[in-house]
Coordinates of C-alpha atoms and ligand atoms in Angstrom, one line a residue:
Chain A
M123 CA 167.6 51.0 25.7
C124 CA 167.6 54.2 23.7
A125 CA 164.7 56.0 22.0
L126 CA 166.8 57.1 19.1
N127 CA 169.6 55.6 17.0
C128 CA 171.6 58.8 17.4
E129 CA 171.6 58.4 21.2
A130 CA 172.8 54.8 20.9
K131 CA 175.5 55.5 18.3
P132 CA 178.4 56.2 20.6
W133 CA 178.0 52.9 22.4
V134 CA 177.3 50.9 19.2
D135 CA 180.6 52.3 17.9
H136 CA 182.5 51.8 21.2
F137 CA 181.5 48.2 21.6
G138 CA 181.7 47.4 17.8
L139 CA 178.1 46.1 17.8
K140 CA 176.4 45.0 14.6
K141 CA 172.8 45.6 13.7
Q142 CA 170.9 42.3 14.1
C143 CA 167.5 43.5 12.9
D144 CA 165.6 46.7 12.4
K145 CA 162.1 45.4 12.9
P146 CA 160.2 45.5 15.1
F147 CA 163.1 47.4 16.7
W148 CA 166.7 48.1 15.9
R149 CA 168.8 45.7 17.9
Y150 CA 172.6 45.8 18.0
S151 CA 174.8 43.1 19.5
K152 CA 177.8 41.0 18.6
E153 CA 178.8 37.4 19.0
G154 CA 180.2 36.8 22.5
A155 CA 179.4 40.3 23.8
D156 CA 177.3 40.6 27.0
I157 CA 175.7 43.8 25.9
E158 CA 173.0 44.6 23.4
I159 CA 171.4 47.9 22.5
V160 CA 167.7 48.2 21.5
V161 CA 166.3 51.3 20.0
S162 CA 162.7 51.8 20.7
G163 CA 161.6 54.9 18.9
I164 CA 160.0 57.9 20.6
G165 CA 157.4 57.7 23.4
S166 CA 156.2 55.6 26.2
L167 CA 154.3 53.0 24.2
A168 CA 157.3 52.4 21.9
M169 CA 159.6 52.1 24.9
A170 CA 157.4 49.7 26.9
T171 CA 156.9 47.5 23.8
A172 CA 160.6 47.4 23.0
V173 CA 161.5 46.5 26.6
G174 CA 158.9 43.7 26.4
W175 CA 160.3 42.5 23.1
A176 CA 164.0 42.6 24.3
G177 CA 163.1 41.0 27.7
A178 CA 161.7 37.9 26.0
F179 CA 165.2 37.0 24.7
F180 CA 166.6 36.1 28.1
E181 CA 165.4 34.1 31.0
R182 CA 167.8 35.4 33.7
P183 CA 167.7 38.9 35.2
R184 CA 169.9 41.4 33.3
V185 CA 171.0 45.0 33.8
W186 CA 168.7 47.4 32.0
L187 CA 170.0 50.9 31.3
N188 CA 168.0 53.6 29.6
L189 CA 170.3 56.2 27.9
G190 CA 168.9 59.2 26.3
I191 CA 168.5 63.0 26.1
A192 CA 166.3 65.1 28.4
G193 CA 165.3 68.7 28.8
H194 CA 165.7 70.7 32.0
A195 CA 164.7 74.3 32.8
D196 CA 168.2 75.5 33.8
M197 CA 170.7 72.6 33.7
M198 CA 173.6 73.1 31.4
I199 CA 173.3 71.4 28.0
G200 CA 175.6 68.4 27.9
K201 CA 175.4 67.7 31.6
I202 CA 174.9 64.0 32.5
C203 CA 172.5 63.0 35.3
R204 CA 171.2 59.8 36.8
V205 CA 167.5 59.5 37.3
H206 CA 166.6 59.2 41.0
S207 CA 162.9 59.5 40.7
V208 CA 160.4 59.5 37.8
I209 CA 156.9 60.8 37.6
N210 CA 154.4 60.1 34.8
A211 CA 153.0 63.5 34.0
N212 CA 149.8 61.9 32.8
D213 CA 148.6 60.1 35.9
L214 CA 151.2 61.4 38.4
R215 CA 152.4 57.9 39.3
K216 CA 155.9 57.9 40.7
H217 CA 158.8 55.4 40.8
Y218 CA 162.0 55.6 42.8
P219 CA 164.7 53.4 41.3
P220 CA 166.8 52.0 44.2
L221 CA 170.1 53.8 44.0
T222 CA 172.2 50.8 45.1
A223 CA 174.8 51.1 42.4
K224 CA 177.1 54.0 43.0
W225 CA 177.1 56.8 40.4
P226 CA 179.8 59.4 40.6
G227 CA 177.8 62.3 39.0
D228 CA 174.7 64.2 39.8
S229 CA 171.2 62.9 39.9
S230 CA 167.8 64.4 39.4
A231 CA 164.0 63.7 39.2
I232 CA 162.5 63.4 35.8
A233 CA 159.0 63.8 34.5
T234 CA 157.8 61.8 31.5
V235 CA 155.4 63.6 29.2
N236 CA 153.5 62.6 26.0
A237 CA 154.9 65.2 23.6
P238 CA 157.9 67.5 23.1
T239 CA 157.4 70.7 25.1
N240 CA 159.2 73.9 25.9
S241 CA 157.5 74.2 29.3
Y242 CA 160.0 72.7 31.8
P243 CA 159.0 71.5 35.2
Q244 CA 160.7 73.0 38.3
G245 CA 163.6 71.0 39.6
A246 CA 163.2 68.0 37.3
M247 CA 164.3 66.8 33.9
I248 CA 161.8 66.0 31.2
D249 CA 161.6 63.2 28.6
M250 CA 159.1 60.9 26.9
E251 CA 160.2 57.4 27.9
S252 CA 161.7 57.0 31.3
H253 CA 158.5 56.1 33.3
A254 CA 157.5 53.4 30.8
F255 CA 161.1 52.1 30.7
F256 CA 161.2 51.7 34.5
Q257 CA 157.7 50.1 34.6
A258 CA 158.4 47.6 31.8
A259 CA 162.0 46.7 32.7
S260 CA 161.3 46.1 36.4
T261 CA 159.1 43.1 35.3
F262 CA 162.3 41.4 34.0
S263 CA 164.9 42.4 36.6
P264 CA 165.2 43.6 40.2
A265 CA 164.6 47.3 40.3
E266 CA 168.1 47.9 41.5
L267 CA 169.4 46.8 38.1
V268 CA 167.0 49.0 36.1
Q269 CA 168.5 52.5 35.8
S270 CA 168.3 55.5 33.6
I271 CA 171.0 58.1 32.6
K272 CA 170.1 61.3 30.8
V273 CA 172.1 63.9 29.1
I274 CA 170.7 67.4 29.0
S275 CA 169.9 68.4 25.4
D276 CA 167.7 71.5 25.8
N277 CA 166.7 74.1 28.4
Q278 CA 164.9 77.4 28.7
E279 CA 167.7 79.1 26.8
Q280 CA 168.0 76.6 24.0
S281 CA 164.9 74.7 23.1
F282 CA 164.7 71.2 21.6
E283 CA 164.1 72.7 18.2
H284 CA 167.8 73.2 17.7
L285 CA 168.5 69.5 18.0
N286 CA 169.3 67.1 15.1
A287 CA 170.8 63.5 15.0
A288 CA 174.4 64.7 14.7
K289 CA 174.1 67.1 17.7
I290 CA 172.5 64.4 19.9
T291 CA 175.3 62.0 19.1
A292 CA 177.8 64.7 19.9
L293 CA 176.1 65.4 23.3
M294 CA 176.2 61.7 24.2
T295 CA 179.7 60.9 23.1
P296 CA 181.7 62.5 25.9
H297 CA 179.9 60.3 28.4
V298 CA 180.8 56.8 27.1
A299 CA 183.4 56.1 29.7
I300 CA 181.4 57.1 32.8
V301 CA 178.3 55.2 31.6
N302 CA 180.4 52.1 30.9
E303 CA 181.8 52.3 34.4
F304 CA 178.3 52.5 35.8
M305 CA 177.2 49.5 33.7
Q306 CA 180.1 47.5 35.2
T307 CA 179.0 48.5 38.7
L308 CA 175.4 47.4 37.9
I309 CA 176.7 44.1 36.4
G310 CA 178.6 43.5 39.7
L311 CA 175.2 43.6 41.5
L312 CA 173.6 40.8 39.5
P313 CA 172.4 38.0 41.7
Q314 CA 174.4 34.8 41.6
R315 CA 173.5 31.9 39.3
E316 CA 171.3 29.0 40.4
I317 CA 172.9 26.3 42.5
E318 CA 174.3 23.5 40.4
H319 CA 174.6 19.9 41.4
S320 CA 176.2 16.9 39.8
W321 CA 173.3 14.4 40.0
A322 CA 171.4 15.5 36.9
N323 CA 171.1 11.8 36.0
L324 CA 168.8 11.2 39.0
L325 CA 166.4 13.8 37.6
T326 CA 165.6 11.4 34.7
A327 CA 163.8 9.2 37.3
R328 CA 160.1 8.4 36.4
C329 CA 158.1 10.9 38.4
T330 CA 155.7 13.8 38.2
H331 CA 156.8 17.4 37.6
S332 CA 156.3 18.3 41.3
Q333 CA 158.3 15.3 42.5
R334 CA 161.1 16.3 40.1
Q335 CA 161.1 19.7 41.6
Q336 CA 161.3 18.3 45.1
L337 CA 164.1 15.9 44.1
N338 CA 166.0 18.8 42.5
A339 CA 165.6 21.0 45.6
L340 CA 166.9 18.2 47.8
L341 CA 169.9 17.6 45.5
K342 CA 170.7 21.3 45.6
K343 CA 170.6 21.2 49.4
A344 CA 173.0 18.2 49.4
S345 CA 175.3 20.1 47.1
V346 CA 175.3 23.3 49.3
L347 CA 176.1 21.1 52.3
D348 CA 178.9 19.4 50.4
L349 CA 177.4 15.9 50.8
Q350 CA 178.9 14.3 47.7
N351 CA 180.1 11.3 49.6
E352 CA 176.9 10.9 51.6
V353 CA 174.7 11.0 48.5
G354 CA 177.0 8.6 46.8
A355 CA 176.7 6.2 49.7
L356 CA 172.9 6.0 49.3
G357 CA 173.4 4.2 46.0
L358 CA 170.6 6.0 44.3
K359 CA 169.9 5.4 40.6
P360 CA 167.4 6.9 38.1
S361 CA 165.6 3.5 38.3
T362 CA 165.1 3.8 42.1
P363 CA 161.4 4.4 42.7
I364 CA 160.8 8.2 43.2
N365 CA 159.4 7.8 46.7
V366 CA 162.4 5.9 47.8
L367 CA 164.7 8.5 46.2
L368 CA 163.0 11.3 48.1
E369 CA 162.8 9.5 51.4
R370 CA 166.4 8.5 51.4
L371 CA 167.6 12.0 50.5
Q372 CA 165.3 13.6 53.1
G373 CA 166.5 11.2 55.8
M374 CA 170.1 11.8 55.0
L375 CA 169.7 15.6 54.9
A376 CA 167.7 15.7 58.2
K377 CA 170.7 14.1 59.9
S378 CA 173.5 16.1 58.3
A379 CA 174.7 18.9 60.5
P380 CA 176.6 21.5 58.5
R381 CA 180.3 22.1 59.0
I382 CA 180.9 25.7 59.5
D383 CA 184.6 26.0 59.3
R384 CA 184.6 25.6 55.5
G385 CA 184.3 29.3 54.8
N386 CA 181.3 28.6 52.6
V387 CA 179.3 31.7 53.3
Chain B
M11 CA 178.5 55.3 54.3
V12 CA 175.0 56.2 53.1
D13 CA 174.9 58.0 49.7
S14 CA 171.2 58.6 49.3
I15 CA 168.7 59.9 51.8
Y16 CA 165.0 60.0 51.2
I17 CA 163.1 62.4 53.4
E18 CA 159.4 62.7 53.9
S19 CA 158.4 66.3 53.3
A20 CA 156.5 66.4 56.6
V21 CA 159.6 65.7 58.7
A22 CA 162.1 67.6 56.5
S23 CA 162.3 70.6 58.8
Q24 CA 162.5 68.7 62.0
A25 CA 165.7 69.0 64.0
R26 CA 166.3 65.3 64.3
T27 CA 165.9 64.8 60.5
Q28 CA 168.4 67.6 59.9
D29 CA 170.9 66.3 62.5
I30 CA 170.8 62.9 60.9
A31 CA 171.1 64.2 57.3
R32 CA 174.0 66.4 58.3
R33 CA 176.0 63.3 59.2
Y34 CA 176.1 62.5 55.5
P35 CA 177.1 65.7 53.8
K36 CA 177.8 64.1 50.5
A37 CA 174.6 62.2 50.3
T38 CA 171.9 63.0 47.7
L39 CA 168.8 64.2 49.4
I40 CA 165.5 63.2 47.8
E41 CA 162.2 64.5 49.1
I42 CA 159.3 62.1 49.2
E43 CA 155.6 62.2 50.3
R44 CA 155.4 58.9 52.2
Y45 CA 158.2 56.4 52.9
G46 CA 156.1 53.5 51.5
E47 CA 156.6 54.9 47.9
V48 CA 160.3 54.0 48.3
F49 CA 160.4 51.3 50.9
N50 CA 157.5 49.1 49.8
S51 CA 157.8 49.4 46.0
H52 CA 157.7 46.3 43.9
S53 CA 160.6 44.3 42.3
Q54 CA 163.2 45.3 45.0
N55 CA 165.9 42.8 45.9
F56 CA 166.9 42.9 49.5
R57 CA 170.2 41.1 49.0
I58 CA 171.3 43.5 46.2
Q59 CA 170.3 46.6 48.2
K60 CA 172.1 45.3 51.3
Q61 CA 175.4 46.1 49.4
N62 CA 174.7 49.8 49.6
P63 CA 171.5 50.7 51.6
S64 CA 169.9 54.1 51.4
L65 CA 168.5 55.9 54.4
I66 CA 164.9 56.9 54.7
L67 CA 163.8 59.5 57.3
A68 CA 160.0 59.4 58.0
A69 CA 157.3 59.7 60.6
K70 CA 155.6 56.6 61.9
Q71 CA 151.9 57.0 61.7
N72 CA 149.2 54.9 63.3
K73 CA 150.1 52.4 66.0
K74 CA 153.7 52.6 67.2
V75 CA 153.8 50.1 70.0
M76 CA 152.5 46.5 69.6
P77 CA 152.1 43.5 71.9
T78 CA 155.0 41.1 71.5
P79 CA 155.0 37.5 70.2
A80 CA 155.2 35.1 73.1
Q81 CA 158.9 34.2 72.7
Y82 CA 160.0 37.6 73.8
E83 CA 158.7 37.3 77.3
T84 CA 161.1 37.0 80.1
G85 CA 159.0 36.8 83.2
G86 CA 157.8 40.4 83.4
G87 CA 154.2 41.7 83.2
A88 CA 152.6 42.8 79.9
H89 CA 155.1 42.9 77.0
Y90 CA 155.2 45.2 74.0
Y91 CA 157.6 46.1 71.3
F92 CA 158.3 49.1 69.2
S93 CA 160.6 49.9 66.3
H94 CA 162.1 53.3 65.8
M95 CA 163.9 51.8 62.8
L96 CA 163.4 49.0 60.3
N97 CA 166.5 47.3 59.0
C98 CA 170.0 47.0 60.4
V99 CA 173.6 47.9 59.6
Y100 CA 174.5 44.3 60.3
D101 CA 173.8 41.4 57.9
C102 CA 172.9 38.3 59.9
R103 CA 172.1 35.4 57.5
Y104 CA 169.2 34.3 59.8
C105 CA 167.7 37.8 60.1
F106 CA 164.0 37.5 59.4
L107 CA 163.9 41.1 58.2
Q108 CA 165.3 39.8 54.8
G109 CA 162.2 37.7 54.5
M110 CA 159.7 40.3 55.8
L111 CA 160.8 43.5 54.1
R112 CA 161.2 44.3 50.4
S113 CA 163.9 46.9 51.0
A114 CA 167.2 46.9 52.8
S115 CA 167.1 50.7 53.2
Y116 CA 167.5 51.9 56.8
L117 CA 164.1 53.4 57.6
V118 CA 164.3 55.6 60.7
F119 CA 161.2 57.0 62.2
V120 CA 162.2 60.4 63.6
N121 CA 159.1 61.1 65.6
Y122 CA 160.5 59.7 68.8
D123 CA 158.3 61.7 71.1
D124 CA 155.1 60.2 69.5
F125 CA 156.5 56.7 70.4
L126 CA 157.2 57.9 73.9
D127 CA 153.7 59.3 74.3
E128 CA 152.2 55.9 73.3
I129 CA 154.6 54.1 75.6
R130 CA 153.5 56.3 78.5
E131 CA 149.8 55.8 77.7
I132 CA 150.2 52.0 77.6
A133 CA 152.2 52.0 80.9
E134 CA 149.5 54.0 82.4
Q135 CA 146.9 51.4 81.4
H136 CA 149.0 48.8 83.3
K137 CA 149.8 50.9 86.3
D138 CA 148.0 48.8 88.8
E139 CA 149.7 45.5 87.9
A140 CA 152.2 43.9 90.2
K141 CA 154.8 43.4 87.5
P142 CA 156.2 46.1 85.3
T143 CA 155.3 46.4 81.7
W144 CA 158.1 45.6 79.3
F145 CA 158.9 47.5 76.1
F146 CA 161.3 45.9 73.7
S147 CA 163.3 47.7 71.2
G148 CA 165.4 45.8 68.7
Y149 CA 162.8 43.6 67.1
D150 CA 163.0 45.1 63.6
C151 CA 166.6 46.6 63.9
D152 CA 169.5 46.4 66.3
S153 CA 168.8 48.9 69.1
L154 CA 172.3 50.4 69.4
A155 CA 174.1 49.6 66.1
Y156 CA 173.1 52.9 64.5
E157 CA 173.2 54.9 67.8
P158 CA 175.8 57.5 66.7
V159 CA 173.4 58.5 63.9
T160 CA 170.0 58.1 65.4
G161 CA 170.7 59.0 69.1
F162 CA 167.9 56.6 69.9
A163 CA 169.1 55.3 73.3
E164 CA 170.3 58.8 74.2
H165 CA 166.7 60.0 73.8
F166 CA 164.7 57.0 75.0
V167 CA 166.7 55.8 78.0
P168 CA 166.4 59.0 80.1
A169 CA 162.7 59.3 79.1
F170 CA 162.0 55.9 80.9
K171 CA 163.1 57.5 84.2
D172 CA 159.7 59.1 84.4
I173 CA 157.8 55.8 83.6
P174 CA 158.6 53.8 86.7
N175 CA 156.2 50.9 86.0
A176 CA 157.8 50.3 82.6
V177 CA 161.0 48.5 81.7
L178 CA 162.9 49.2 78.4
E179 CA 164.8 46.3 76.9
L180 CA 167.4 47.2 74.3
R181 CA 168.2 44.2 72.3
T182 CA 171.6 44.5 70.5
K183 CA 174.8 43.0 69.2
S184 CA 176.4 46.4 69.1
T185 CA 179.3 47.8 71.1
Q186 CA 178.0 51.4 70.7
V187 CA 177.5 51.7 74.5
R188 CA 179.2 55.1 74.9
S189 CA 176.0 57.0 75.5
L190 CA 175.0 54.4 78.2
L191 CA 178.3 54.5 79.9
K192 CA 178.0 58.3 80.1
Q193 CA 174.8 58.2 82.1
T194 CA 173.9 56.7 85.5
A195 CA 172.5 53.2 85.2
Q196 CA 168.7 53.0 85.4
D197 CA 166.8 50.3 87.2
N198 CA 164.2 50.0 84.5
V199 CA 166.5 49.5 81.5
V200 CA 167.9 46.2 80.5
V201 CA 170.5 45.8 77.8
A202 CA 170.2 42.4 76.2
Y203 CA 172.9 41.0 74.0
S204 CA 172.4 38.3 71.3
L205 CA 175.4 36.1 71.5
S206 CA 176.6 33.2 69.3
P207 CA 179.9 31.2 69.5
K208 CA 182.8 32.8 67.7
R209 CA 182.7 30.6 64.6
V210 CA 179.0 31.0 64.2
A211 CA 179.2 34.7 64.6
Q212 CA 181.9 34.9 62.0
E213 CA 179.9 32.8 59.5
V214 CA 176.4 34.1 59.9
E215 CA 176.4 37.4 61.8
L216 CA 178.2 39.4 59.1
G217 CA 179.3 42.9 60.0
A218 CA 178.4 42.4 63.7
P219 CA 181.0 42.8 66.4
S220 CA 182.9 39.7 67.4
L221 CA 181.8 37.6 70.4
A222 CA 184.7 38.9 72.4
K223 CA 183.8 42.5 71.7
R224 CA 180.2 41.9 72.7
I225 CA 181.2 40.2 76.0
E226 CA 183.6 43.1 76.6
A227 CA 180.7 45.6 76.1
L228 CA 178.5 43.6 78.4
A229 CA 181.1 43.5 81.1
K230 CA 181.5 47.3 80.9
L231 CA 177.8 47.8 81.1
Q232 CA 177.5 45.5 84.0
E233 CA 180.3 47.1 85.8
H234 CA 178.6 50.5 85.3
G235 CA 175.5 49.1 87.0
W236 CA 173.3 48.5 84.0
R237 CA 171.0 45.4 84.1
I238 CA 172.0 43.0 81.4
G239 CA 170.4 40.1 79.6
L240 CA 171.8 37.3 77.5
R241 CA 170.1 35.9 74.3
F242 CA 171.4 32.7 72.8
D243 CA 168.8 32.9 70.1
P244 CA 168.8 31.6 67.5
I245 CA 171.0 28.6 68.4
I246 CA 172.6 27.4 65.2
W247 CA 172.8 23.7 64.9
H248 CA 176.1 22.5 63.3
Q249 CA 178.8 19.9 63.7
D250 CA 180.5 20.5 67.0
Y251 CA 177.8 22.9 68.1
L252 CA 178.0 21.6 71.7
A253 CA 181.8 22.3 71.9
D254 CA 181.3 25.8 70.4
Y255 CA 178.4 26.7 72.7
A256 CA 180.3 25.3 75.7
E257 CA 183.3 27.4 74.9
M258 CA 181.1 30.5 74.5
I259 CA 179.2 29.9 77.8
E260 CA 182.5 29.4 79.7
G261 CA 183.8 32.7 78.2
V262 CA 180.6 34.6 79.0
F263 CA 180.4 33.4 82.7
S264 CA 184.1 33.9 83.3
Q265 CA 183.7 37.6 82.5
L266 CA 180.3 38.5 83.8
D267 CA 178.7 38.3 87.2
A268 CA 176.0 35.7 86.8
E269 CA 174.2 36.9 89.9
R270 CA 173.6 40.3 88.2
I271 CA 172.3 38.9 84.9
D272 CA 168.7 39.6 84.5
S273 CA 167.7 36.7 82.2
L274 CA 169.0 34.3 79.7
T275 CA 166.9 33.1 76.8
I276 CA 167.5 30.2 74.4
G277 CA 165.7 29.6 71.2
G278 CA 166.1 27.6 68.0
F279 CA 166.2 28.9 64.5
R280 CA 162.6 29.4 63.3
L281 CA 160.9 31.5 60.7
P282 CA 157.4 31.8 59.1
K283 CA 157.4 29.7 55.9
G284 CA 157.0 32.7 53.6
F285 CA 160.0 34.5 55.1
Y286 CA 162.1 31.3 54.8
K287 CA 161.2 30.9 51.1
T288 CA 162.2 34.5 50.4
M289 CA 165.4 34.2 52.4
H290 CA 166.4 30.9 50.8
K291 CA 165.9 32.5 47.3
L292 CA 168.1 35.4 48.4
H293 CA 170.8 33.0 49.6
P294 CA 170.4 29.7 47.8
D295 CA 174.1 28.9 48.4
H296 CA 174.0 29.2 52.2
W297 CA 174.1 26.1 54.3
L298 CA 171.9 27.7 57.0
F299 CA 168.8 27.2 54.8
S300 CA 169.6 23.7 53.8
A301 CA 170.4 22.0 57.1
G302 CA 168.0 20.2 59.4
L303 CA 165.0 22.4 58.8
S304 CA 161.4 21.3 58.1
E305 CA 158.0 22.9 57.9
Q306 CA 155.3 22.6 60.5
E307 CA 152.1 24.6 60.5
G308 CA 153.4 27.5 58.5
M309 CA 156.7 27.7 60.4
V310 CA 160.1 26.5 59.2
T311 CA 162.1 25.2 62.2
Y312 CA 164.7 22.6 63.1
S313 CA 163.0 19.2 63.3
S314 CA 161.6 18.6 66.8
E315 CA 164.5 16.1 67.6
I316 CA 167.2 18.6 66.6
E317 CA 165.5 21.5 68.3
S318 CA 164.9 19.7 71.6
Q319 CA 168.5 18.4 71.5
V320 CA 170.0 21.8 71.0
L321 CA 167.7 23.6 73.5
T322 CA 168.2 21.0 76.2
S323 CA 172.0 20.7 75.8
V324 CA 172.7 24.4 75.6
G325 CA 170.3 24.9 78.6
E326 CA 172.3 22.3 80.5
L327 CA 175.5 24.0 79.7
C328 CA 174.1 27.2 81.3
E329 CA 172.6 25.6 84.4
P330 CA 175.8 25.3 86.4
H331 CA 176.4 29.0 86.0
I332 CA 173.1 30.8 86.5
S333 CA 170.0 30.2 88.5
V334 CA 167.5 28.1 86.5
D335 CA 164.6 30.6 87.1
K336 CA 166.6 33.1 85.0
I337 CA 166.7 30.7 82.0
F338 CA 163.9 30.9 79.5
A339 CA 164.0 28.3 76.6
Y340 CA 161.6 28.8 73.7
S341 CA 160.7 25.7 71.8
S342 CA 158.8 26.0 68.5
F343 CA 156.9 22.8 69.4
E344 CA 155.9 23.2 73.0
E345 CA 155.7 25.4 76.0
P346 CA 159.0 26.7 77.5
A347 CA 161.3 23.7 78.1
L348 CA 163.1 25.0 81.2
Ligands
LIG126 S1 171.6 42.3 64.4 FE1 169.4 41.6 64.5 S2 168.4 43.1 63.2 FE2 170.5 43.2 62.7 S3 170.9 41.9 61.0 FE3 171.3 40.7 62.9 S4 169.4 39.7 63.4 FE4 168.9 41.3 61.9

């Protein structure tokens, strides 16, 4: 998630992404790629709305990374920093993104403000979107997978007024590799997929929604315990009355002691 | 290796905080107001965090010492527990902390002396009772696993010398016993080891020392004069569990002096329903959460048949080796079985 197209450009180019739409937000992706970039526009409201919009495309948790520029009183322009805490300057609410994924560079606090300013807080970066980004994206994914990386674009010596799109892209470009590596680390943390089982046909049995959930849960347990033969021996069919299906599966599971030498941790 | 340390501003300048932080010279230090801002925040995933936990150094406010749940009792007088730390460097699949806490960060309460003040006060309230008052550590963490960093036992054990009507029980799976072996054994300290058969330990007690190493540590402690306890809890039901537990029990009693074992407890796998649900979601692929469990009155346990079978049979395996009055079996369904 970026606020500006010029912040996103180095990654759009690197991954060869194509613009899919520009309303309500710019969205870049490409067939078969597992990355997409959404450009929200400036400010908290725009960022929160864009995250909500992008989040609706996927059911499963994903990695959410906010990339953008930030100001800092005395950090060098061009320096890259991970956000380790964020404060909303309006209501002083704080958030500490869990720092589970290793990041090889520096990290810093950030304050999110409403409007561009030349008054820099002590010991923290400053931007206009981070807090909203964290709040919104954490509703779609575990907080460990929601991270923000900032590149310093202005400081007390050189205010934000000197910036333009080309300069911003030039500030972001040297950091493509380190950010990509970080994204890979984050992807490595994604929780595993749901347990699959091979008895989907039984789920077509006539039953209520909650009975189907129970049946599915029992079949998943049977799959985890490697009970293919035992389930097969029960001779269950989709036409078997649901109460019988559930009872037989429960009875079989209750007696099936796990084998622990299968290395199935 | 910890790479981020959150420090409450109120304890930032304390010597213990600084000593602990110094052990991780490369870590990022982040000052916070209250540990809850980090530890209890929403949307955290325990399993993801367990891959690289952070450290939080804080002060424990309010009550620090609590009465224990019944299954912790081993025949003493009043029983209490306290936790100088929440979370653990090991990763046991059955650990209820995964179901109880949102974060896997190691939260260390550095105000040890406040804990000791409360322990002294409680011991004082029980001073006229015939039996000593027990204080358990290792309920929300492993008592010794993080010892080189926290210096917990090094601080608390000597302090119990001056509380004669109190017993400190350190529950652990750790072999970090150097600090205990450096000091003279104390009558009112018991080191209690949770033990599981070799194959169970390998499969579900991830990161913890092997059974052989734990027995070795127990033997050294016993030889040094420390009181020791054995905890076969939770017993994990599986195919061949009887053979596995028999092998473990033989091994334990061939290397330890049963006469000088303080107590032996046996308990089945049991969890509050809410914890079980969270843990199953974190590990949907693990057999532990799919085998033989059922829900009764808000608790998820082995069915009563399985539980009584495992408790009785493991109890019977112990009986030839140790006096029956030292065995305490905790059933989820009835009063102690032995
Ligand atoms: S040793 Fe105890 S506290 Fe640590 S993970 Fe295992 S069960 Fe949990």
